[in-house]
PDB file of C-alpha atoms in Angstrom:
ATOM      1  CA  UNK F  17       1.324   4.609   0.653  1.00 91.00           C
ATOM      2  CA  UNK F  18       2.042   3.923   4.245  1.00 91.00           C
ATOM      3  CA  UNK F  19       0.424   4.923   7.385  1.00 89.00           C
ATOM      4  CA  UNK F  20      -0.156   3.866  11.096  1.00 87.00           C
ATOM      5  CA  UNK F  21      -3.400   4.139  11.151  1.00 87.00           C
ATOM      6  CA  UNK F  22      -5.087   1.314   9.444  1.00 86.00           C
ATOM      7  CA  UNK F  23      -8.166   3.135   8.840  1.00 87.00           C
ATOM      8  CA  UNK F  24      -6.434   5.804   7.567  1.00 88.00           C
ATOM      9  CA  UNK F  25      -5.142   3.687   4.849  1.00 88.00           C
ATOM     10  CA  UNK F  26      -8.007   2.238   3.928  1.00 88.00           C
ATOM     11  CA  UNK F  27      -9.779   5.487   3.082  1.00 87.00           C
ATOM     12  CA  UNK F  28      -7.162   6.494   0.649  1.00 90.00           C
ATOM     13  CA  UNK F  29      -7.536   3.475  -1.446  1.00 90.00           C
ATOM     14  CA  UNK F  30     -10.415   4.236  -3.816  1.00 89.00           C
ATOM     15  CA  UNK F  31      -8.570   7.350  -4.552  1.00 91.00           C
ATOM     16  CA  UNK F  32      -5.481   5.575  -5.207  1.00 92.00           C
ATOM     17  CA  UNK F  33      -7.025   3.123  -7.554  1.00 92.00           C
ATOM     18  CA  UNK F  34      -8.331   5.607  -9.978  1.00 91.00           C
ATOM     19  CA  UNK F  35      -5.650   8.437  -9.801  1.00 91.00           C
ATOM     20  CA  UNK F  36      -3.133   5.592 -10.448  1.00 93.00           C
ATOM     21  CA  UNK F  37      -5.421   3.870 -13.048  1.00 92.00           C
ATOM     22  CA  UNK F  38      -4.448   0.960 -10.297  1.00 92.00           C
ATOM     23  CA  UNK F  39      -4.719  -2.707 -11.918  1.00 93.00           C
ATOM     24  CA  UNK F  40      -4.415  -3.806  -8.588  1.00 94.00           C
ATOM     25  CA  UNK F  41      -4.271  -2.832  -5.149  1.00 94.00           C
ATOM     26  CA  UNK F  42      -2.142  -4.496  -2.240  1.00 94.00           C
ATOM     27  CA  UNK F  43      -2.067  -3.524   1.638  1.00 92.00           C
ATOM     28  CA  UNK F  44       0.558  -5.073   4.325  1.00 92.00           C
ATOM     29  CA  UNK F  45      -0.221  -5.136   7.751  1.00 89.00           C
ATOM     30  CA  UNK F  46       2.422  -5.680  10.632  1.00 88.00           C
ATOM     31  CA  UNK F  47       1.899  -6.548  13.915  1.00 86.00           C
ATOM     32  CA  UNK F  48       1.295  -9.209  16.482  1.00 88.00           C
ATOM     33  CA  UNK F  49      -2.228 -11.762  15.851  1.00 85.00           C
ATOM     34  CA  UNK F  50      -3.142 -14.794  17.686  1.00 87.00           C
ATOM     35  CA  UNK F  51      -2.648 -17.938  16.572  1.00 84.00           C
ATOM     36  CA  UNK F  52      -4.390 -20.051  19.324  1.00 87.00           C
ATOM     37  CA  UNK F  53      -8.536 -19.530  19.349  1.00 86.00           C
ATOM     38  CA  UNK F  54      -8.998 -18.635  23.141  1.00 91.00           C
ATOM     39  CA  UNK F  55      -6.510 -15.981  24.971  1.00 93.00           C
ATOM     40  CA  UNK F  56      -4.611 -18.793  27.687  1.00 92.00           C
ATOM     41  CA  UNK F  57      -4.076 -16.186  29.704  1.00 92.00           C
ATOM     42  CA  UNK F  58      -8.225 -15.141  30.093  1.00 92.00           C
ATOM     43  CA  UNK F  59      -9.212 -18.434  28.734  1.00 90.00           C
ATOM     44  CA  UNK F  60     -11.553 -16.150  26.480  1.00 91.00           C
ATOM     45  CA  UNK F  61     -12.029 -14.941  22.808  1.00 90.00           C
ATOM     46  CA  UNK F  62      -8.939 -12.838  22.241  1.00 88.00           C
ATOM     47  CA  UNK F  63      -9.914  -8.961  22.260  1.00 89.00           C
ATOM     48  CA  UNK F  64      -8.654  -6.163  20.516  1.00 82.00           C
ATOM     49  CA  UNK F  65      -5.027  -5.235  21.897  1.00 83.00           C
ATOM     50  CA  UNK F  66      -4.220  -8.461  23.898  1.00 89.00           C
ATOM     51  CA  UNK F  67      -2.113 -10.072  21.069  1.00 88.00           C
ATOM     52  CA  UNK F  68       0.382  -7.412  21.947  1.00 88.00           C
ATOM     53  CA  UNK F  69      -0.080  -7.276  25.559  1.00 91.00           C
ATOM     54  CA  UNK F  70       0.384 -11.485  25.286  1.00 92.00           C
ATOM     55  CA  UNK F  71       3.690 -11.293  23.840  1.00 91.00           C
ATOM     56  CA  UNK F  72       5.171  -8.430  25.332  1.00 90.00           C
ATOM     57  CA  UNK F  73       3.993  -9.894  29.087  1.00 91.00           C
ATOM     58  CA  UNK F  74       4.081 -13.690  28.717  1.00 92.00           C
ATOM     59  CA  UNK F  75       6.565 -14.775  26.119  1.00 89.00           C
ATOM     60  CA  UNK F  76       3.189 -15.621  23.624  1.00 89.00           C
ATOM     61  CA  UNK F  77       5.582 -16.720  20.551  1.00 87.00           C
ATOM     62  CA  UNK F  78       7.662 -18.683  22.203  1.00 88.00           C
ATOM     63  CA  UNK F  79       4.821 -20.318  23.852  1.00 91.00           C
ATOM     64  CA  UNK F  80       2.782 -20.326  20.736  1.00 88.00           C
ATOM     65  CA  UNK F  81      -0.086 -18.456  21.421  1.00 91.00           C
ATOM     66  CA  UNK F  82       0.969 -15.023  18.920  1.00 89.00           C
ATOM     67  CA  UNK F  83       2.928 -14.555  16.127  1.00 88.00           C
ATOM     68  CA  UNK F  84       4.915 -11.197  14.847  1.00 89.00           C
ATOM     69  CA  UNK F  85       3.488 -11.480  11.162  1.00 89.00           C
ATOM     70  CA  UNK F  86       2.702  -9.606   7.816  1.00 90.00           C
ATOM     71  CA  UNK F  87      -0.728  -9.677   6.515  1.00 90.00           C
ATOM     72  CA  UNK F  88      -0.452  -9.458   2.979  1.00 91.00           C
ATOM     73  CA  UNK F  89      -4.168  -8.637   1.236  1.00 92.00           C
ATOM     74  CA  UNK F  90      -4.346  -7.874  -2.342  1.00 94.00           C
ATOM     75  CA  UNK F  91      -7.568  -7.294  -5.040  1.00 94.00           C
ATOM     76  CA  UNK F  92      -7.340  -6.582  -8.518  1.00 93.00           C
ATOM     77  CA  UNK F  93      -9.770  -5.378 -11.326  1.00 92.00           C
ATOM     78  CA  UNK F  94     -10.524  -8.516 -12.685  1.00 90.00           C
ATOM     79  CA  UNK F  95     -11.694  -9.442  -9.560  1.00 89.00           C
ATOM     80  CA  UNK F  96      -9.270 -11.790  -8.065  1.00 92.00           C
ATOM     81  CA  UNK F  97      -8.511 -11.314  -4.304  1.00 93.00           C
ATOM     82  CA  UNK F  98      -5.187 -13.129  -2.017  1.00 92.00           C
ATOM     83  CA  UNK F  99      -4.742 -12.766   1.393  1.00 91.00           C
ATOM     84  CA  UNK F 100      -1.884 -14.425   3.254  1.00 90.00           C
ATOM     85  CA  UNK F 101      -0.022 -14.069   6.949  1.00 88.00           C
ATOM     86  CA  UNK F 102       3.627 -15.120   6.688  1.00 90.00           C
ATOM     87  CA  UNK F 103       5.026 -14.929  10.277  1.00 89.00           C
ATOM     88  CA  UNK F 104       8.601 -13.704  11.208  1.00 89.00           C
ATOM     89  CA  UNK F 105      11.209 -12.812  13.939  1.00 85.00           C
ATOM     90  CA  UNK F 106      13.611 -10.665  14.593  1.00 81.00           C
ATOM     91  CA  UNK F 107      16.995 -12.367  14.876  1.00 82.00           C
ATOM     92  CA  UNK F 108      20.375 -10.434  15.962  1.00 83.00           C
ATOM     93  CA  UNK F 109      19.425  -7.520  13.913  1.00 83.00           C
ATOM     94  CA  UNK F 110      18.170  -9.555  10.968  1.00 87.00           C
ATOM     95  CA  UNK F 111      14.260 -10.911   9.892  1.00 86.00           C
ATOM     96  CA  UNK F 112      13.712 -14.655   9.904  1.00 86.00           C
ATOM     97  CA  UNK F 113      10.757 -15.629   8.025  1.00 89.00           C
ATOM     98  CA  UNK F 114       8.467 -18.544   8.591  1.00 86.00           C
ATOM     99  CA  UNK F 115       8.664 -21.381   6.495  1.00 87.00           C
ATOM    100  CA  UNK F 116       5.204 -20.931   5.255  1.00 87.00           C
ATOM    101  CA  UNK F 117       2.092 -18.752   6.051  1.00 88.00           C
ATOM    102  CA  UNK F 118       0.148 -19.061   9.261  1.00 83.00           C
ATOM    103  CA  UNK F 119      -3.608 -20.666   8.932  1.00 78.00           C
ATOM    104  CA  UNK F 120      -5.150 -17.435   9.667  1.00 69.00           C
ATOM    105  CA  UNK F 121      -8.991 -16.857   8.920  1.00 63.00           C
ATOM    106  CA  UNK F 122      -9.955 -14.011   6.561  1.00 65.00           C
ATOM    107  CA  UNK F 123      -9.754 -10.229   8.086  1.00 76.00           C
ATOM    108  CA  UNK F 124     -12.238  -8.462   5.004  1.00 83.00           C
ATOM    109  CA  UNK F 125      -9.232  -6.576   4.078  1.00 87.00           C
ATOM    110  CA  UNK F 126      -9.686  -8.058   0.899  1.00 90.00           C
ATOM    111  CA  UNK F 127     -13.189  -7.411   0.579  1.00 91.00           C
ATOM    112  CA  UNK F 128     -12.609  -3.577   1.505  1.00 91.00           C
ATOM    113  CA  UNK F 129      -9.981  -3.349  -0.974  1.00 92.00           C
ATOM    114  CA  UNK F 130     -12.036  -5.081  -4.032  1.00 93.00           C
ATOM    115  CA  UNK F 131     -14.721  -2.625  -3.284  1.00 91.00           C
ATOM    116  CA  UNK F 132     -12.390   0.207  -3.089  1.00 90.00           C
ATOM    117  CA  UNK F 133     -11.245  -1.159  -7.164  1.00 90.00           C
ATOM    118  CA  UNK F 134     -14.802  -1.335  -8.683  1.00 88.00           C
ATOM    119  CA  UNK F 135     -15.409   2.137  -9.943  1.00 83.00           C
ATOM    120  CA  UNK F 136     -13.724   4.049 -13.478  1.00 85.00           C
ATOM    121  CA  UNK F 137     -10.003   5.492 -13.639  1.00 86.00           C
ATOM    122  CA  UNK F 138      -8.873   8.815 -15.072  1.00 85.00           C
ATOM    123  CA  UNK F 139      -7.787   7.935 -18.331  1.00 87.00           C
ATOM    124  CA  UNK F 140      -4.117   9.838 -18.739  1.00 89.00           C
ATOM    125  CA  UNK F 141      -5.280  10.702 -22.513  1.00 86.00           C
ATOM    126  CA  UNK F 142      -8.051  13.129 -20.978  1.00 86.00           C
ATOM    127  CA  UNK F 143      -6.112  15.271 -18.966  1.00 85.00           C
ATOM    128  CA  UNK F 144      -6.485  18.843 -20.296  1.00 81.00           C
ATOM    129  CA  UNK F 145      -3.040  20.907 -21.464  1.00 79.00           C
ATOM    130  CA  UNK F 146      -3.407  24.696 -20.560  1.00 77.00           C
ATOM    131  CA  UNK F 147      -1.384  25.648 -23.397  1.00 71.00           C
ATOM    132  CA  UNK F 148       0.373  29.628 -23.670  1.00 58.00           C
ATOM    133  CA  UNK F 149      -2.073  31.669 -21.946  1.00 53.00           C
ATOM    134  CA  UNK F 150      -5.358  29.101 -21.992  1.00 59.00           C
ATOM    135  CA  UNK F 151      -7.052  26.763 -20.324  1.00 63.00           C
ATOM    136  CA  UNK F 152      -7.695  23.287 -21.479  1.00 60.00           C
ATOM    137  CA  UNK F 153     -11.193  22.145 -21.782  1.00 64.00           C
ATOM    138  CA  UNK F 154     -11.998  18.612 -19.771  1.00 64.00           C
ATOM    139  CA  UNK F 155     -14.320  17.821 -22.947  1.00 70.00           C
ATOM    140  CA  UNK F 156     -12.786  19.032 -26.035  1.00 71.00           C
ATOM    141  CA  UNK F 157      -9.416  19.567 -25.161  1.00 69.00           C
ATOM    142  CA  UNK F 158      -6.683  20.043 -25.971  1.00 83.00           C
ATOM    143  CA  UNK F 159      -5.086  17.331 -23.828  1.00 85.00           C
ATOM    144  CA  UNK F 160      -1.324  16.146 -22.767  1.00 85.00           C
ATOM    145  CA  UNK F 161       0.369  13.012 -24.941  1.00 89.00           C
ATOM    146  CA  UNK F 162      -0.674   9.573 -23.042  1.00 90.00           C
ATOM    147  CA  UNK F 163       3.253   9.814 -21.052  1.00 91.00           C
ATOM    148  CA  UNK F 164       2.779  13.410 -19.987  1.00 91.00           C
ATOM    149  CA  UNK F 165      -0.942  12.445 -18.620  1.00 91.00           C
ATOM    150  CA  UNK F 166       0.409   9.896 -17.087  1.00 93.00           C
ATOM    151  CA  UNK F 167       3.431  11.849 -14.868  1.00 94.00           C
ATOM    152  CA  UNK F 168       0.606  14.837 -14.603  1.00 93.00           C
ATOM    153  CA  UNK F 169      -2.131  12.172 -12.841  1.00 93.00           C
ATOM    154  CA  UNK F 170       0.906  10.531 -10.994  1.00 94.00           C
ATOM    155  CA  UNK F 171       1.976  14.033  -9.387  1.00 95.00           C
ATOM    156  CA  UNK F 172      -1.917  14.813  -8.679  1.00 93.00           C
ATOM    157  CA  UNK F 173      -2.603  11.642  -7.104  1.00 94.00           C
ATOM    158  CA  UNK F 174       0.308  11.573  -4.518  1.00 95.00           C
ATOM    159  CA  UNK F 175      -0.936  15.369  -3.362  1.00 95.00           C
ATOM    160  CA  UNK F 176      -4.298  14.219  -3.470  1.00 94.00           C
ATOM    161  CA  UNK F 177      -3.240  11.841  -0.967  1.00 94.00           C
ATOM    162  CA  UNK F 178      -0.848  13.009   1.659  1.00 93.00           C
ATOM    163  CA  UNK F 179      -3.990  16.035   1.946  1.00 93.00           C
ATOM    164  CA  UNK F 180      -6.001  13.251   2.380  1.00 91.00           C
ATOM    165  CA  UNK F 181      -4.547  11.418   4.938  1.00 91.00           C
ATOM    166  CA  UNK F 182      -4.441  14.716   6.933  1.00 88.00           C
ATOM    167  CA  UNK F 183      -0.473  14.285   8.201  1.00 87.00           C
ATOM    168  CA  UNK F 184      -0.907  10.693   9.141  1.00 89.00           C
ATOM    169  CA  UNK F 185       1.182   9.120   6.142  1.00 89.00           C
ATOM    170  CA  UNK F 186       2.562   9.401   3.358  1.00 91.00           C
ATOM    171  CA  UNK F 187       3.549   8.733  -0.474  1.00 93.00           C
ATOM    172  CA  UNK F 188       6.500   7.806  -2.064  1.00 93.00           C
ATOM    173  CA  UNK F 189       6.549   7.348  -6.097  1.00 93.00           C
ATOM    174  CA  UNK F 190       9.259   4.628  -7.368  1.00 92.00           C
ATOM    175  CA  UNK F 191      10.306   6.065 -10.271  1.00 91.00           C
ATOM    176  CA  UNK F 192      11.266   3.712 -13.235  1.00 87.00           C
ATOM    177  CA  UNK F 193      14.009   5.266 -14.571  1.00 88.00           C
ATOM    178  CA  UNK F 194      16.097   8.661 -13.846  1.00 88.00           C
ATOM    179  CA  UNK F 195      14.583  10.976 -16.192  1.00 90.00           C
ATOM    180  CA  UNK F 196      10.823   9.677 -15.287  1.00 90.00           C
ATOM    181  CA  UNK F 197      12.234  10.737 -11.430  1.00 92.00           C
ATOM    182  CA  UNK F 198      13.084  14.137 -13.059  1.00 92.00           C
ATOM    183  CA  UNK F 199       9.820  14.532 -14.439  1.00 92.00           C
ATOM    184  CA  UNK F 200       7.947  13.629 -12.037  1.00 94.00           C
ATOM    185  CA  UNK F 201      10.163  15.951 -10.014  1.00 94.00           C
ATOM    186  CA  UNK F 202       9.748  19.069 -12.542  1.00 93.00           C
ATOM    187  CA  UNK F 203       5.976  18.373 -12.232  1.00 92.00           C
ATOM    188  CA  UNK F 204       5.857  19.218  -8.856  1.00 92.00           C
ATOM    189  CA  UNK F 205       6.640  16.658  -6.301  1.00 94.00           C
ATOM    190  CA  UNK F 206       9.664  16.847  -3.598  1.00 93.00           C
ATOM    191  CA  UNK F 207      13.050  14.890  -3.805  1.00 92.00           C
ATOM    192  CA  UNK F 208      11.493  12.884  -0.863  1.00 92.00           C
ATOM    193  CA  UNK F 209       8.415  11.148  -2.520  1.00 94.00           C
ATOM    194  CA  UNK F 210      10.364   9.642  -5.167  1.00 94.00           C
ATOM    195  CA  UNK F 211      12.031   7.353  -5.064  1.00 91.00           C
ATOM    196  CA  UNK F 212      14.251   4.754  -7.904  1.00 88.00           C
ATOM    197  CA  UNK F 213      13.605   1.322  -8.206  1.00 80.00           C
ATOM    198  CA  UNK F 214      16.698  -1.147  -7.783  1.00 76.00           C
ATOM    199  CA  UNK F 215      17.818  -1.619 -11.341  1.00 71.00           C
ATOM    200  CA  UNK F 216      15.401   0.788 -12.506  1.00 64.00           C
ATOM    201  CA  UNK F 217      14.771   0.460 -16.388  1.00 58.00           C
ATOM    202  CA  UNK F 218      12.584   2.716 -18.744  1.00 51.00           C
ATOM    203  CA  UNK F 219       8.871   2.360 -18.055  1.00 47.00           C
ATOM    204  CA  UNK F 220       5.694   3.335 -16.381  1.00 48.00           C
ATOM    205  CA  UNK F 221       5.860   4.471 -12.863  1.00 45.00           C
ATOM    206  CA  UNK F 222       5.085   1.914  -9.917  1.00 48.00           C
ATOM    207  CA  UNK F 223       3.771   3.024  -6.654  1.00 45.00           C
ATOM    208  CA  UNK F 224       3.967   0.617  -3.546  1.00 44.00           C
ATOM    209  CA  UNK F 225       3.859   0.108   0.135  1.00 38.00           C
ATOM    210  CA  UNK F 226       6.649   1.452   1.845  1.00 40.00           C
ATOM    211  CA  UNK F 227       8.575  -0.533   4.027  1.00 38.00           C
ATOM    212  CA  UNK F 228       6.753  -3.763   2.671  1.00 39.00           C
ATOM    213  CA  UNK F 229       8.629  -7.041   1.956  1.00 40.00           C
ATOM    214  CA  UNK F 230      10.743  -7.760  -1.273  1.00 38.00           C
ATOM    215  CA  UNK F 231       9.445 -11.415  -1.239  1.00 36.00           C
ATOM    216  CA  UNK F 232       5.735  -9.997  -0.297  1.00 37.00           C
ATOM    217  CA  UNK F 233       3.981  -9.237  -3.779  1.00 37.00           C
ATOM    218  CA  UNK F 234       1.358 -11.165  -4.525  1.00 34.00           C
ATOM    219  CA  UNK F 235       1.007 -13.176  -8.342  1.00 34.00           C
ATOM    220  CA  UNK F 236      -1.701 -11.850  -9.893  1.00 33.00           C
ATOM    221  CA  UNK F 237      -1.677 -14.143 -12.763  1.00 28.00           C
TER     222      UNK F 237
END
């Protein structure tokens, strides 16, 4: 999922966790964050927007008061939570990351997003087949095989969420393998939300952050 609007994001998440059946959840930020404690140019507390108005104006990286940087915030259903800021420039065309992450205090992203995971997921052996000329009952059936749930609640989830974000994102599935990508496809979503993973194997789907790092995921173990 990927969107401008931070906020934005952050309301889709709950909704994410369960239609995926999510073991965890991760959210990158990008932008520009202080790394100094007062603003030198107001010689007070840094407010909202002057990060960006630092570097842009006065040169702030190079004169280390900002820092281009990913946040990297992750929570999973066992209850572990990482959050990390690994700074980075843009060199000739190319990114240079930093040599480690900056000391940055905690943001609550990670406290937003284990909230957002503590709740139950649609289990893909409950969803209801409508059969020839019937409708599947929610209760008593009968219901799709665990794989077809699982492409049906995939497809249902990334609608659910591009209505949800009202036009201000979107959601790309990475498809495992080609024929999952055709079934998700047959099931209903466009040749532009899915996507294959490099060296893309048989297996379950995997849905990410577009745009976000290679070297960015988090260990959950």
């Amino acid at each position: 999922m990927s969107s401008e609007d931070l906020d934005t994001l952050l309301r889709t998440v709950r909704s994410a966790a369960a239609g995926y059946s999510a073991d965890a959840i991760a959210v990158v930020i990008e932008g520009v964050f202080p790394v100094v404690e007062t603003n030198p140019i107001t010689g007070r507390e840094w407010l909202r927007g002057e990060a960006e108005q630092v570097f842009v104006e006065h040169n702030g990286v190079d004169r280390g008061w900002v820092a281009e940087a990913q946040i990297l915030a992750m929570a999973d259903r066992m209850g572990a939570i990482a959050e990390e800021a690994w700074p980075f420039r843009a060199v000739r065309g190319s990114v240079v990351w930093g040599a480690e992450p900056l000391a940055f205090s905690a943001t609550g992203l990670t406290d937003v997003i284990a909230g957002h995971m503590i709740g139950p997921v649609v289990d893909a052996t409950r969803v209801p087949d409508p059969g020839e000329g019937f409708i599947g009952d929610s209760e008593r059936g009968p219901f799709y095989d665990r794989d077809r749930g699982r492409v049906v609640l995939d497809v249902g989830c990334t609608h659910m969420l591009e209505h949800e974000m009202g036009g201000h994102g979107q959601v790309i599935i990475f498809a495992a393998s080609a024929a999952h990508r055709d079934r998700l496809l047959r099931e209903g979503l466009a040749l532009w939300q899915v996507e294959m993973l490099p060296g893309a194997v048989d297996g379950p789907s995997h849905v990410r952050l577009r745009g976000a790092d290679e070297r960015g995921a988090f260990d959950a173990g």
